[in-house]
PDB file of C-alpha atoms in Angstrom:
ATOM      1  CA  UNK A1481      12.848  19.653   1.036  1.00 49.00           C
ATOM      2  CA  UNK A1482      11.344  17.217  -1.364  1.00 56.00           C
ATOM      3  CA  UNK A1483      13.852  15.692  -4.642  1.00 60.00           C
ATOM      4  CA  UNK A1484      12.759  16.003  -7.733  1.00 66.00           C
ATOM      5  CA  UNK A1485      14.684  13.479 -10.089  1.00 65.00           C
ATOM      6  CA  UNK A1486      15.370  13.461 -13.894  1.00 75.00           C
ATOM      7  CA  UNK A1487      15.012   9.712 -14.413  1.00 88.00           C
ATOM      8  CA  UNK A1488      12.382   6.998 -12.790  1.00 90.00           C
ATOM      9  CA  UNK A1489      15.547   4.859 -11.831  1.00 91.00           C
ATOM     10  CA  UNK A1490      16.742   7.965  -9.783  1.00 92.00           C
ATOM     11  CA  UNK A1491      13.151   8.741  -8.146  1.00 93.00           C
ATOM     12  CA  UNK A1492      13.019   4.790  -7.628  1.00 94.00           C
ATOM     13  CA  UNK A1493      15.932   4.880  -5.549  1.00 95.00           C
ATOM     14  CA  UNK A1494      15.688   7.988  -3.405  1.00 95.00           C
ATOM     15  CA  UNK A1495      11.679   6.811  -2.713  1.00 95.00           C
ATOM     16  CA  UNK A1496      13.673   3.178  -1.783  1.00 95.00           C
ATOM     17  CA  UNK A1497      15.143   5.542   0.804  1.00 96.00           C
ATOM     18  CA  UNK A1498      12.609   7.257   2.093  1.00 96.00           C
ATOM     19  CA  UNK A1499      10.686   3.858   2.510  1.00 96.00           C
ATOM     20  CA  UNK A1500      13.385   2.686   5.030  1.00 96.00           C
ATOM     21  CA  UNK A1501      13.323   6.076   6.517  1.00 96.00           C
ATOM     22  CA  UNK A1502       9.668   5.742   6.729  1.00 97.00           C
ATOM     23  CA  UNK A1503      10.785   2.014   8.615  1.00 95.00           C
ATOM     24  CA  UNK A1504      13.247   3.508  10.848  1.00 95.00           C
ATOM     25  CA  UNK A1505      11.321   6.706  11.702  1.00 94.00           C
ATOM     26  CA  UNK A1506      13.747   8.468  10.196  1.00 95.00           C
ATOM     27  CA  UNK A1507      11.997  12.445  10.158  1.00 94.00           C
ATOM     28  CA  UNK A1508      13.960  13.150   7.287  1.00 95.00           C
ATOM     29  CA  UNK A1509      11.926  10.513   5.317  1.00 95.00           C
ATOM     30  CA  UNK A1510      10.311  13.295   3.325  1.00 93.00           C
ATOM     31  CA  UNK A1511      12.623  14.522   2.027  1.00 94.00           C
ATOM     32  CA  UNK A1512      13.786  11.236  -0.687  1.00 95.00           C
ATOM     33  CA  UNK A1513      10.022  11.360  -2.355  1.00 95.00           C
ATOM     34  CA  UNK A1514       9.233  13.894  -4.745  1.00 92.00           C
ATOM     35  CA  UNK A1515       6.116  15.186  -3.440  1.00 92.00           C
ATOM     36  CA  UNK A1516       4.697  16.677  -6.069  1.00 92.00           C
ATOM     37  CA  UNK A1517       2.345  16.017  -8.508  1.00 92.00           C
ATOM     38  CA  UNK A1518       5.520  15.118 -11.083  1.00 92.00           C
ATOM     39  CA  UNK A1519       6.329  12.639  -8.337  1.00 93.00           C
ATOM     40  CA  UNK A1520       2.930  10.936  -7.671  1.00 95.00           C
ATOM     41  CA  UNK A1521       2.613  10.368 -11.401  1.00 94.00           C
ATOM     42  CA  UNK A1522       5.778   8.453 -10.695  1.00 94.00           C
ATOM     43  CA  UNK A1523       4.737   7.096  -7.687  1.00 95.00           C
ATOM     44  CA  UNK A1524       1.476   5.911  -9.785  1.00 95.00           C
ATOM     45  CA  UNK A1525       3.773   4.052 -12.615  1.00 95.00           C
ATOM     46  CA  UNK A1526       5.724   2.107  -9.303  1.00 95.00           C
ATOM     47  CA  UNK A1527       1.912   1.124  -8.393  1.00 93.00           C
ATOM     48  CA  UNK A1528       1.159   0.004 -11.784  1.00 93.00           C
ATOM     49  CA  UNK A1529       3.970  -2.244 -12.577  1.00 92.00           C
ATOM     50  CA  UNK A1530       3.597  -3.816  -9.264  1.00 90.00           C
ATOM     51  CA  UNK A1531       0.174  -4.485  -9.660  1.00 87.00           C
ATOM     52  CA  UNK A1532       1.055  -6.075 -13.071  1.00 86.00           C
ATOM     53  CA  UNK A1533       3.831  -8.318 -10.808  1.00 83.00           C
ATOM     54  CA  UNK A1534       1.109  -9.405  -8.412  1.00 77.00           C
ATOM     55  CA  UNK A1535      -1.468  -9.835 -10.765  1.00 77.00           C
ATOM     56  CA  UNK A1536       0.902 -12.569 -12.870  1.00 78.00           C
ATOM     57  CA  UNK A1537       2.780 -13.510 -10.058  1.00 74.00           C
ATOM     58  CA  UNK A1538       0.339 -16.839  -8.518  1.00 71.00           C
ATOM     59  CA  UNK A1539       0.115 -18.043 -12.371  1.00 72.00           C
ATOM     60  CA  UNK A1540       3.784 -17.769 -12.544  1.00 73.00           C
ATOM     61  CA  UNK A1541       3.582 -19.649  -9.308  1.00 68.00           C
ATOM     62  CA  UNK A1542       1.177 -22.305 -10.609  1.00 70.00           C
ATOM     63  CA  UNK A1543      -1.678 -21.319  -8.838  1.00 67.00           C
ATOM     64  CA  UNK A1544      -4.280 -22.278 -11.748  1.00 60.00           C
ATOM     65  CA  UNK A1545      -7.253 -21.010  -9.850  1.00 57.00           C
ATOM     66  CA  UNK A1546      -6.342 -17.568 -10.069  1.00 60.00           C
ATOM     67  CA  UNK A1547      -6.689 -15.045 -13.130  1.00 69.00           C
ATOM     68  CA  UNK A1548      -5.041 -11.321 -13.702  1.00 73.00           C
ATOM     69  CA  UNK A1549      -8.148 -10.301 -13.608  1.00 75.00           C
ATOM     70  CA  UNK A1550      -8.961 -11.089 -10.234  1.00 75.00           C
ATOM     71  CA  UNK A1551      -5.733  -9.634  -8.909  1.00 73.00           C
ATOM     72  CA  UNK A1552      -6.096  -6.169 -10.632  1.00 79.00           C
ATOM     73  CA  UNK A1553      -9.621  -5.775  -9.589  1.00 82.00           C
ATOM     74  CA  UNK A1554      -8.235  -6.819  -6.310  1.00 82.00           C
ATOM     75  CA  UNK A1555      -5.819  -4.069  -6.350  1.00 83.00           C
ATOM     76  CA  UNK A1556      -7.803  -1.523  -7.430  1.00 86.00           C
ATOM     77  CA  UNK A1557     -10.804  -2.238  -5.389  1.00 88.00           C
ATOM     78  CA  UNK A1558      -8.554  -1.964  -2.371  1.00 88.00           C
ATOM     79  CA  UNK A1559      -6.939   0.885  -3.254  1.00 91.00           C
ATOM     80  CA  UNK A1560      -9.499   2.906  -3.963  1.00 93.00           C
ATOM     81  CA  UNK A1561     -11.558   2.062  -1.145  1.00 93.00           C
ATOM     82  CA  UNK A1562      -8.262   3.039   1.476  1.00 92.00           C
ATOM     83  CA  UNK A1563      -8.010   6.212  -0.487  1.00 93.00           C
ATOM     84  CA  UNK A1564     -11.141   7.123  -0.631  1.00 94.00           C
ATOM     85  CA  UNK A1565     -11.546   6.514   3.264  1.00 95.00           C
ATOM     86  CA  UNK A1566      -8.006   8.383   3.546  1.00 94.00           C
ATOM     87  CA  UNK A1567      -9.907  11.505   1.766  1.00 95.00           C
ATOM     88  CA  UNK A1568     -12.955  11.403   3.748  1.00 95.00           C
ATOM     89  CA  UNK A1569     -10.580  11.752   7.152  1.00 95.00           C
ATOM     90  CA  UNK A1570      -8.422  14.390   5.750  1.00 96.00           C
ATOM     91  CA  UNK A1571     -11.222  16.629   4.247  1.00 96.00           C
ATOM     92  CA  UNK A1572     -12.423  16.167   8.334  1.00 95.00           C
ATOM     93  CA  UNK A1573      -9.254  17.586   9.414  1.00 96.00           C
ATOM     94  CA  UNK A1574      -9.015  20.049   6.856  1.00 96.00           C
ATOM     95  CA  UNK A1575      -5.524  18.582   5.166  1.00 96.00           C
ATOM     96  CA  UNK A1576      -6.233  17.856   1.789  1.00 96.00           C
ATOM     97  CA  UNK A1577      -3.083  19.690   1.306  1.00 96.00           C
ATOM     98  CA  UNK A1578      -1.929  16.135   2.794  1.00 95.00           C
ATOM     99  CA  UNK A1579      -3.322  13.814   0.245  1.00 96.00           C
ATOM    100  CA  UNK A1580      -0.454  13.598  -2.491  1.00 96.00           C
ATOM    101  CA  UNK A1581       1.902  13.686  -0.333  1.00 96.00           C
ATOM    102  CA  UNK A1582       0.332  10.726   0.987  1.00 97.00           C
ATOM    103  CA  UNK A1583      -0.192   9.385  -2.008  1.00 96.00           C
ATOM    104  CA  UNK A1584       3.208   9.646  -3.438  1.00 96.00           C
ATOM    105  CA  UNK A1585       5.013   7.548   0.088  1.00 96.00           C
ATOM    106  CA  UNK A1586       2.111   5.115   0.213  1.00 96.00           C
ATOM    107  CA  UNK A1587       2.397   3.985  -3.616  1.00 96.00           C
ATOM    108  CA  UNK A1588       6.059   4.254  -2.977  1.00 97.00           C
ATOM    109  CA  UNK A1589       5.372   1.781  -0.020  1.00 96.00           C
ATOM    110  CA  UNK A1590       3.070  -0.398  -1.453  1.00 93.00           C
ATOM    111  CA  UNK A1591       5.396  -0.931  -4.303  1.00 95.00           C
ATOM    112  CA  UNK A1592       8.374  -1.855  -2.411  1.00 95.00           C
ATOM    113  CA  UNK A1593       6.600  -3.811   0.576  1.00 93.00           C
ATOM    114  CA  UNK A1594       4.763  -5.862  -2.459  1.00 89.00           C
ATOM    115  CA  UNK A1595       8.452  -6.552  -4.207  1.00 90.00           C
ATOM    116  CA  UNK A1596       9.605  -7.791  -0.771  1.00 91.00           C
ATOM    117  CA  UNK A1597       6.567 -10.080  -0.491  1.00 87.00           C
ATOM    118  CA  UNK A1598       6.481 -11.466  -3.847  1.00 82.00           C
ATOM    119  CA  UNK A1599      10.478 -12.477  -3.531  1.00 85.00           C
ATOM    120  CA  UNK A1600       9.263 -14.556  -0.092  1.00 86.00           C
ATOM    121  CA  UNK A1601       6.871 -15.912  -2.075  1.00 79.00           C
ATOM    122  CA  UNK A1602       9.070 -16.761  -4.877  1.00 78.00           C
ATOM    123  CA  UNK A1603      11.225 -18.360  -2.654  1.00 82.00           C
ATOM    124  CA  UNK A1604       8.761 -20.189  -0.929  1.00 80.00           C
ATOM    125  CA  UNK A1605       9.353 -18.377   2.177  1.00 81.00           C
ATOM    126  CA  UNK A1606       5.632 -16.861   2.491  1.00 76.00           C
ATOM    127  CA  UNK A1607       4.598 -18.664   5.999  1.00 80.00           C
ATOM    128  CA  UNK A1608       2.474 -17.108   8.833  1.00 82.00           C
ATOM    129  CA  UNK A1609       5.116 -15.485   9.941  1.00 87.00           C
ATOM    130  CA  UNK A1610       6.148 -13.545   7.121  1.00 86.00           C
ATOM    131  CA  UNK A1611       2.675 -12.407   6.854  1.00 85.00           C
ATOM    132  CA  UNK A1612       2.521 -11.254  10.601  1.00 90.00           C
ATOM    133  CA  UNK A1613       5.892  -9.566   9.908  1.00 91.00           C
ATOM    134  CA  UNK A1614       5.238  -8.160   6.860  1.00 90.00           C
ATOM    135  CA  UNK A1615       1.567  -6.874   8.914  1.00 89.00           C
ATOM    136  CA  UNK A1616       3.712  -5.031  11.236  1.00 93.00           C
ATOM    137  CA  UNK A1617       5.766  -3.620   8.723  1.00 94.00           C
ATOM    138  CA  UNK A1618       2.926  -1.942   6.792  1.00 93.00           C
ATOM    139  CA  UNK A1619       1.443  -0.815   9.685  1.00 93.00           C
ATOM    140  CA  UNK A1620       4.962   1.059  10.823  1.00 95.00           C
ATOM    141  CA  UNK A1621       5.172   2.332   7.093  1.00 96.00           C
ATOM    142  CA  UNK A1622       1.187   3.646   7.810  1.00 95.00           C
ATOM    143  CA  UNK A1623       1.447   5.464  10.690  1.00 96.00           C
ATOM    144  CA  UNK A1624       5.260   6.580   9.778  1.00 97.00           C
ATOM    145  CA  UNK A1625       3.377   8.429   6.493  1.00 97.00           C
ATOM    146  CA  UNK A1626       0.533   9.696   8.558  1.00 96.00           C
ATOM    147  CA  UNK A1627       3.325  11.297  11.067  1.00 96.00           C
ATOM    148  CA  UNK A1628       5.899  12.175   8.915  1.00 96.00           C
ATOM    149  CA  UNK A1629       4.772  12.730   5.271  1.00 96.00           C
ATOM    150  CA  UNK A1630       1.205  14.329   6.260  1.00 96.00           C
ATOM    151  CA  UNK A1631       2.223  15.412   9.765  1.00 95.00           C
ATOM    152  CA  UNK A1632      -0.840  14.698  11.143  1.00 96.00           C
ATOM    153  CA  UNK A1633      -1.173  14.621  15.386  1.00 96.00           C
ATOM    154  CA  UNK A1634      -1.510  11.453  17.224  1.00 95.00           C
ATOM    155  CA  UNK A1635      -5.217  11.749  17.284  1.00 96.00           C
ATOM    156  CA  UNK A1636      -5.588  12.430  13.268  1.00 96.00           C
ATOM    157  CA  UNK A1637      -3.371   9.415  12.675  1.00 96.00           C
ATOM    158  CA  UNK A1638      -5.994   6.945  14.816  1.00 95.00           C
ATOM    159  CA  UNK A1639      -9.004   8.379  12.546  1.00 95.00           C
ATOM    160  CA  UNK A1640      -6.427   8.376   9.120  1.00 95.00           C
ATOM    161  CA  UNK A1641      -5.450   4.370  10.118  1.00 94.00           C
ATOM    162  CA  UNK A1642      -8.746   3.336  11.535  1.00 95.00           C
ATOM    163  CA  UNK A1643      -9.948   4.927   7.860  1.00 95.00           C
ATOM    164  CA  UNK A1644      -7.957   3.081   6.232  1.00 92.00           C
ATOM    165  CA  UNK A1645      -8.582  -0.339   7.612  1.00 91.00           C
ATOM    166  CA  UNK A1646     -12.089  -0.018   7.348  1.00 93.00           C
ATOM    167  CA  UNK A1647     -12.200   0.870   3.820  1.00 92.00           C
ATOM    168  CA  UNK A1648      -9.653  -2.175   3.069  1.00 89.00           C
ATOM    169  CA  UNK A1649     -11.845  -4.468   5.478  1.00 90.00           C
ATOM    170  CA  UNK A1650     -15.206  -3.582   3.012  1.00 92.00           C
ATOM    171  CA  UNK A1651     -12.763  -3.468   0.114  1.00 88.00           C
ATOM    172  CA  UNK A1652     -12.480  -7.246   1.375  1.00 85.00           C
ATOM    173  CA  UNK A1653     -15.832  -7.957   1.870  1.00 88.00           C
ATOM    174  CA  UNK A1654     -16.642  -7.009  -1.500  1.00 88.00           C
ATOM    175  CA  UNK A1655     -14.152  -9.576  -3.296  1.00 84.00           C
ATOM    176  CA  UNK A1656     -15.045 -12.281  -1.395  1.00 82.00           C
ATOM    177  CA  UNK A1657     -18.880 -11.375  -3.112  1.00 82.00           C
ATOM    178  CA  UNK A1658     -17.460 -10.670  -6.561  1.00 79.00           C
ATOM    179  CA  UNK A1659     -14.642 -13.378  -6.421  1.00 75.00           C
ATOM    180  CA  UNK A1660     -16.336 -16.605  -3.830  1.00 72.00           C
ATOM    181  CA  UNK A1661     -14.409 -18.865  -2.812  1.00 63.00           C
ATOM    182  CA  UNK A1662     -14.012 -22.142  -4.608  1.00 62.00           C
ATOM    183  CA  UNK A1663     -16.447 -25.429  -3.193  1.00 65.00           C
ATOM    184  CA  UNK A1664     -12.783 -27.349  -1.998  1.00 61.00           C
ATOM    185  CA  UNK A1665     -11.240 -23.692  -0.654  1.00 56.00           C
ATOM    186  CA  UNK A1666     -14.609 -23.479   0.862  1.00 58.00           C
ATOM    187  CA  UNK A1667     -14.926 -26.937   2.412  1.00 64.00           C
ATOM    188  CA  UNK A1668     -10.993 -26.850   3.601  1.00 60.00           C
ATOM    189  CA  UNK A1669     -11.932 -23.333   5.391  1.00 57.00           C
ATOM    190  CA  UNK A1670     -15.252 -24.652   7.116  1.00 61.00           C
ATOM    191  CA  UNK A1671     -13.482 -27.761   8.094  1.00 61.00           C
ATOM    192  CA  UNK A1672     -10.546 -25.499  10.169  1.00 57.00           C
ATOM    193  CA  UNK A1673     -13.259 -23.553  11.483  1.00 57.00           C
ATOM    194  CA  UNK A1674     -14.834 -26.415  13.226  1.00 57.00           C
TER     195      UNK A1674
END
């Protein structure tokens, strides 16, 4: 059965829960988020203040060449795109009944896996290997949801992932069109690629 909380700190904390449980493969995950619309409009205010983090976060950093603008459009391009991919698979399946529910662990997800990465990279510990760990993490998280929060079979959770990482990959595509890289980012990348 799914909480319902009387303060954000509470709801934070039980959805910090279900996140490891989501980790773990815990099948009582579920059951920490409030999955209801009271708790994705929760769920929603997690997403927004991390977005806020990673937009300031590289100019906190020092990384000049980056503006809050291009993070939050970064954000939001990305996560519209995976949702809207996410609703296109589920209306196929015929569990739209699955999409805040989904909604509600993912933002959950998103906002603790991006806390996690900006403390690495706030302690200079953001490396390759982070990132491929952090990679396999989310993808755990992904297909944890798709099983255990939406309960989809092993087939539906292929077509929900695959969904997903196309609609991030064109997400991608796009901001590398509205945001280029700079000529010296530019140069150092063709130079690695020779």
């Amino acid at each position: 059965m799914a909480q319902q909380h009387s303060t954000f700190a509470e709801e934070m904390m039980a959805a910090g829960r279900g996140v490891i449980g989501l980790l773990t493969g815990d099948r009582q995950a579920g059951s920490y988020f409030d999955l209801n619309n009271r708790g994705l409009a929760g769920s929603f205010i997690a997403l927004l203040l991390v977005t806020a983090l990673n937009a300031v976060l590289p100019i906190i950093l020092g990384n000049e060449g980056d503006s809050i603008a291009r993070g939050v459009i970064t954000v939001a391009l990305l996560f519209l795109l995976q949702i809207g991919f996410s609703i296109i698979v589920l209306r196929q399946v015929n569990r739209m009944d699955g999409l805040v529910p989904y909604l509600v662990a993912d933002n959950w997800a998103t906002f603790f896996l991006t806390l996690v990465s900006a403390a690495l990279a706030a302690a200079g510990l953001a490396n390759d290997f982070t990132l491929i760990v952090l990679g396999v993490v989310v993808i755990i998280v992904e297909v944890n949801i798709a099983r255990l929060i939406v309960t989809l079979p092993p087939l539906q959770i292929a077509m929900f992932l695959i969904a997903q990482l196309v609609g991030v990959s064109l997400g991608l595509v796009l901001i590398s069109f509205l945001f280029p890289m700079p000529p010296e980012v530019a140069d150092a990348v063709a130079a690695l690629a020779q």
